[in-house]
Coordinates of C-alpha atoms in Angstrom, one line a residue:
M1 CA 0.2 16.9 24.7
E2 CA -2.6 14.3 24.4
P3 CA -6.0 16.0 24.0
T4 CA -7.4 14.4 27.2
N5 CA -11.0 15.5 26.5
F6 CA -11.0 13.1 23.6
I7 CA -9.7 10.0 25.2
N8 CA -12.3 7.2 25.2
P9 CA -14.2 7.2 28.5
S10 CA -13.5 4.1 30.6
I11 CA -16.1 1.4 30.9
E12 CA -16.7 -1.4 33.3
V13 CA -17.4 -5.0 32.2
L14 CA -18.2 -7.7 34.8
G15 CA -16.6 -5.4 37.4
I16 CA -13.4 -5.0 35.4
L17 CA -12.4 -1.5 34.5
I18 CA -11.4 -1.0 30.8
Q19 CA -9.7 2.2 29.7
E20 CA -9.9 3.5 26.1
P21 CA -12.3 0.6 25.1
I22 CA -12.7 1.7 21.4
T23 CA -8.9 2.2 21.0
T24 CA -8.4 -1.3 22.5
L25 CA -11.1 -2.7 20.2
T26 CA -9.5 -1.2 17.1
D27 CA -6.1 -2.5 18.1
F28 CA -7.7 -6.0 18.3
I29 CA -9.2 -5.6 14.9
V30 CA -5.6 -5.0 13.5
T31 CA -4.6 -8.1 15.5
I32 CA -7.2 -10.3 14.0
I33 CA -6.5 -9.2 10.4
S34 CA -2.7 -9.7 11.0
L35 CA -3.1 -13.2 12.4
Y36 CA -5.5 -14.2 9.6
A37 CA -2.9 -12.9 7.1
F38 CA -0.2 -14.9 8.8
Y39 CA -2.3 -18.0 8.6
R40 CA -3.2 -17.5 5.0
I41 CA 0.4 -16.7 3.9
R42 CA 1.6 -19.9 5.5
K43 CA -0.2 -21.6 2.6
H44 CA 1.3 -19.3 -0.1
P45 CA 2.6 -21.4 -3.0
I46 CA 5.7 -19.4 -3.3
K47 CA 8.3 -20.1 -0.6
N48 CA 11.1 -17.6 -0.5
R49 CA 12.6 -15.0 1.9
V50 CA 10.4 -12.2 0.7
V51 CA 7.1 -14.0 1.5
S52 CA 8.6 -15.4 4.7
F53 CA 9.5 -11.9 5.9
F54 CA 6.0 -10.7 5.3
K55 CA 4.5 -13.8 7.0
W56 CA 6.5 -13.1 10.2
Y57 CA 5.7 -9.4 9.9
F58 CA 2.0 -10.2 10.2
L59 CA 2.5 -12.6 13.2
L60 CA 4.6 -10.1 15.1
M61 CA 2.3 -7.1 14.3
G62 CA -0.6 -9.2 15.5
I63 CA 1.2 -9.8 18.8
A64 CA 2.3 -6.2 19.0
T65 CA -1.2 -4.7 18.5
F66 CA -2.7 -7.2 21.0
S67 CA 0.0 -6.2 23.5
G68 CA -0.6 -2.5 22.8
G69 CA -4.4 -3.0 23.4
I70 CA -3.9 -4.8 26.7
F71 CA -0.9 -3.0 28.3
G72 CA -1.0 0.3 26.5
H73 CA -4.7 1.1 26.6
A74 CA -7.2 -1.2 28.4
F75 CA -5.2 -2.0 31.6
L76 CA -2.5 0.7 31.6
Y77 CA -3.8 1.7 35.1
Y78 CA -2.8 -1.7 36.4
F79 CA 0.6 -1.8 34.8
N80 CA 3.1 1.0 34.1
E81 CA 4.6 2.8 31.1
Y82 CA 7.4 0.3 30.9
W83 CA 5.0 -2.5 29.9
K84 CA 4.6 -0.7 26.6
I85 CA 8.1 -1.5 25.6
P86 CA 7.7 -5.2 24.6
G87 CA 4.9 -4.2 22.2
W88 CA 6.9 -1.4 20.8
Y89 CA 9.9 -3.7 20.3
I90 CA 7.8 -6.4 18.6
S91 CA 6.2 -3.9 16.2
M92 CA 9.7 -2.4 15.3
V93 CA 11.0 -5.9 14.5
A94 CA 7.9 -6.5 12.4
I95 CA 8.5 -3.3 10.4
M96 CA 12.2 -4.2 10.0
L97 CA 11.1 -7.5 8.4
V98 CA 9.0 -5.6 5.8
E99 CA 12.0 -3.4 5.1
R100 CA 14.2 -6.5 4.5
S101 CA 11.5 -8.1 2.3
A102 CA 11.6 -5.0 0.1
I103 CA 15.4 -5.0 -0.1
V104 CA 15.6 -8.7 -0.9
Y105 CA 12.8 -8.4 -3.5
A106 CA 15.0 -5.8 -5.4
K107 CA 18.1 -8.0 -5.3
N108 CA 18.0 -8.7 -9.1
L109 CA 17.8 -5.0 -9.8
I110 CA 20.7 -3.7 -7.6
S111 CA 24.2 -4.9 -6.9
A112 CA 24.8 -7.5 -4.2
R113 CA 27.1 -5.1 -2.4
L114 CA 24.5 -2.4 -2.3
S115 CA 21.9 -4.9 -1.1
R116 CA 24.2 -5.9 1.8
V117 CA 24.7 -2.2 2.7
F118 CA 21.0 -1.6 2.9
L119 CA 20.5 -4.7 5.0
F120 CA 23.2 -3.5 7.4
I121 CA 21.7 -0.1 7.7
N122 CA 18.4 -1.7 8.3
A123 CA 19.8 -3.6 11.3
V124 CA 21.7 -0.7 12.7
E125 CA 18.7 1.6 12.5
L126 CA 16.5 -0.9 14.4
I127 CA 19.0 -1.3 17.2
T128 CA 19.5 2.4 17.6
I129 CA 15.8 3.2 17.7
M130 CA 15.1 0.4 20.1
A131 CA 17.7 1.8 22.5
L132 CA 16.4 5.4 22.2
S133 CA 12.7 4.4 22.7
A134 CA 13.6 2.5 25.9
Y135 CA 15.9 5.2 27.3
Y136 CA 13.5 8.0 26.7
L137 CA 10.3 5.9 27.1
S138 CA 8.9 7.8 24.1
F139 CA 6.5 6.5 21.4
K140 CA 7.9 9.2 19.1
F141 CA 10.9 6.9 18.3
V142 CA 8.5 4.0 17.4
E143 CA 6.7 6.4 15.1
F144 CA 10.0 7.5 13.5
H145 CA 10.9 3.9 12.8
C146 CA 7.5 3.3 11.2
V147 CA 7.8 6.4 9.0
Y148 CA 11.4 5.5 8.0
G149 CA 10.6 1.9 7.5
F150 CA 7.5 2.2 5.4
L151 CA 7.8 5.7 3.7
V152 CA 11.5 5.7 3.1
V153 CA 12.6 2.1 2.7
V154 CA 9.5 0.0 1.7
F155 CA 8.0 2.7 -0.5
S156 CA 11.3 3.6 -2.2
F157 CA 12.2 0.0 -3.0
H158 CA 8.8 -1.0 -4.3
L159 CA 8.5 2.2 -6.3
F160 CA 11.9 1.4 -7.9
I161 CA 10.9 -2.2 -8.6
Y162 CA 7.6 -1.1 -10.1
I163 CA 9.3 1.5 -12.3
K164 CA 11.8 -1.1 -13.5
T165 CA 9.4 -4.1 -14.0
K166 CA 5.7 -2.9 -13.6
N167 CA 5.5 -5.6 -10.9
S168 CA 1.9 -6.1 -9.8
A169 CA 2.8 -7.0 -6.2
S170 CA 4.9 -3.9 -5.8
K171 CA 2.0 -1.8 -7.1
V172 CA -0.4 -3.1 -4.5
I173 CA 2.2 -2.7 -1.7
L174 CA 2.7 0.9 -2.7
W175 CA -1.0 1.5 -2.3
G176 CA -0.8 -0.1 1.1
V177 CA 2.0 2.3 2.1
G178 CA 0.0 5.2 0.9
V179 CA -3.0 4.2 3.0
L180 CA -0.7 3.6 6.0
A181 CA 0.7 7.1 5.6
T182 CA -2.8 8.4 6.0
A183 CA -3.1 6.6 9.3
M184 CA 0.2 8.3 10.4
F185 CA -1.2 11.7 9.5
V186 CA -4.5 11.1 11.3
F187 CA -2.7 10.0 14.4
N188 CA -0.2 12.9 14.6
Y189 CA -2.4 15.8 13.3
P190 CA -4.6 14.6 15.2
I191 CA -8.0 14.2 13.5
I192 CA -10.6 13.6 16.2
I193 CA -14.2 12.7 15.3
D194 CA -15.5 12.1 18.8
K195 CA -14.4 11.0 22.3
W196 CA -15.7 7.6 21.3
F197 CA -13.8 7.6 18.0
N198 CA -10.7 9.7 18.4
H199 CA -7.5 10.0 16.4
K200 CA -6.1 6.7 17.7
D201 CA -9.3 4.8 16.8
F202 CA -9.3 6.4 13.4
A203 CA -5.7 5.6 12.8
H204 CA -6.1 2.0 13.9
T205 CA -9.0 1.6 11.5
I206 CA -6.9 2.9 8.6
M207 CA -4.1 0.6 9.7
A208 CA -6.5 -2.3 9.5
I209 CA -7.3 -1.3 5.9
S210 CA -3.6 -1.0 5.0
S211 CA -3.0 -4.5 6.5
V212 CA -5.6 -5.9 4.1
I213 CA -4.0 -4.2 1.2
F214 CA -0.5 -5.5 2.2
F215 CA -2.0 -9.0 2.5
K216 CA -3.4 -8.7 -1.0
G217 CA 0.0 -7.6 -2.2
V218 CA 1.8 -10.5 -0.6
L219 CA -0.6 -13.0 -2.4
L220 CA 0.8 -11.6 -5.7
L221 CA 4.4 -12.0 -4.7
K222 CA 6.5 -14.4 -6.7
D223 CA 10.3 -14.7 -7.0
P224 CA 12.2 -11.4 -7.1
P225 CA 11.6 -9.8 -10.5
K226 CA 14.2 -9.1 -13.1
E227 CA 14.4 -5.9 -15.2
K228 CA 12.6 -6.2 -18.5
P229 CA 14.8 -5.9 -21.5
A230 CA 14.7 -2.6 -23.3

């Protein structure tokens, strides 16, 4: 159960009630970083599917965190729990795009058939988790998708790529996944500093840092690497 004693106290601004103001603010910080990354990646000199997947990931994650801040925290009292679903869905599609980017980036190191199998599993997992999260109206399924997408798929593929090729972009992306894993731990443990900076705020702050690292990794992306000759 949510530790209610450590939810941000509500504040009033110009007569408008805002719930969980710091949680909303930290969501918006992730939004700003994500949209800035989207803008910058549009100018990336390398134009391929891997970079494109990341570009749309940042746009969708920016939309998702903004939606989460508005409908899931600041004005939840005005809406209802079902208004959280669009943000959940957008974030899940965003994570799916990063998964696909990792699979496509490894295409020269695995067979074409295996690549198609992973891409198929990627789509089936997304549809299944979307259905379950809406049916049960539970954020736990969104968390599962995030853990599976980043820690199982993205981390595994980029670790494989780095071992095979010492690719610099994969190395940075691995660091980003590691930082994001810390955010997941902080959110679920939960680690609470104060009612004005609880586990959600802490996790969002770490997410913002991981977003910057992912962005730095994307700037290093080139065409899918090939295995170095022995």
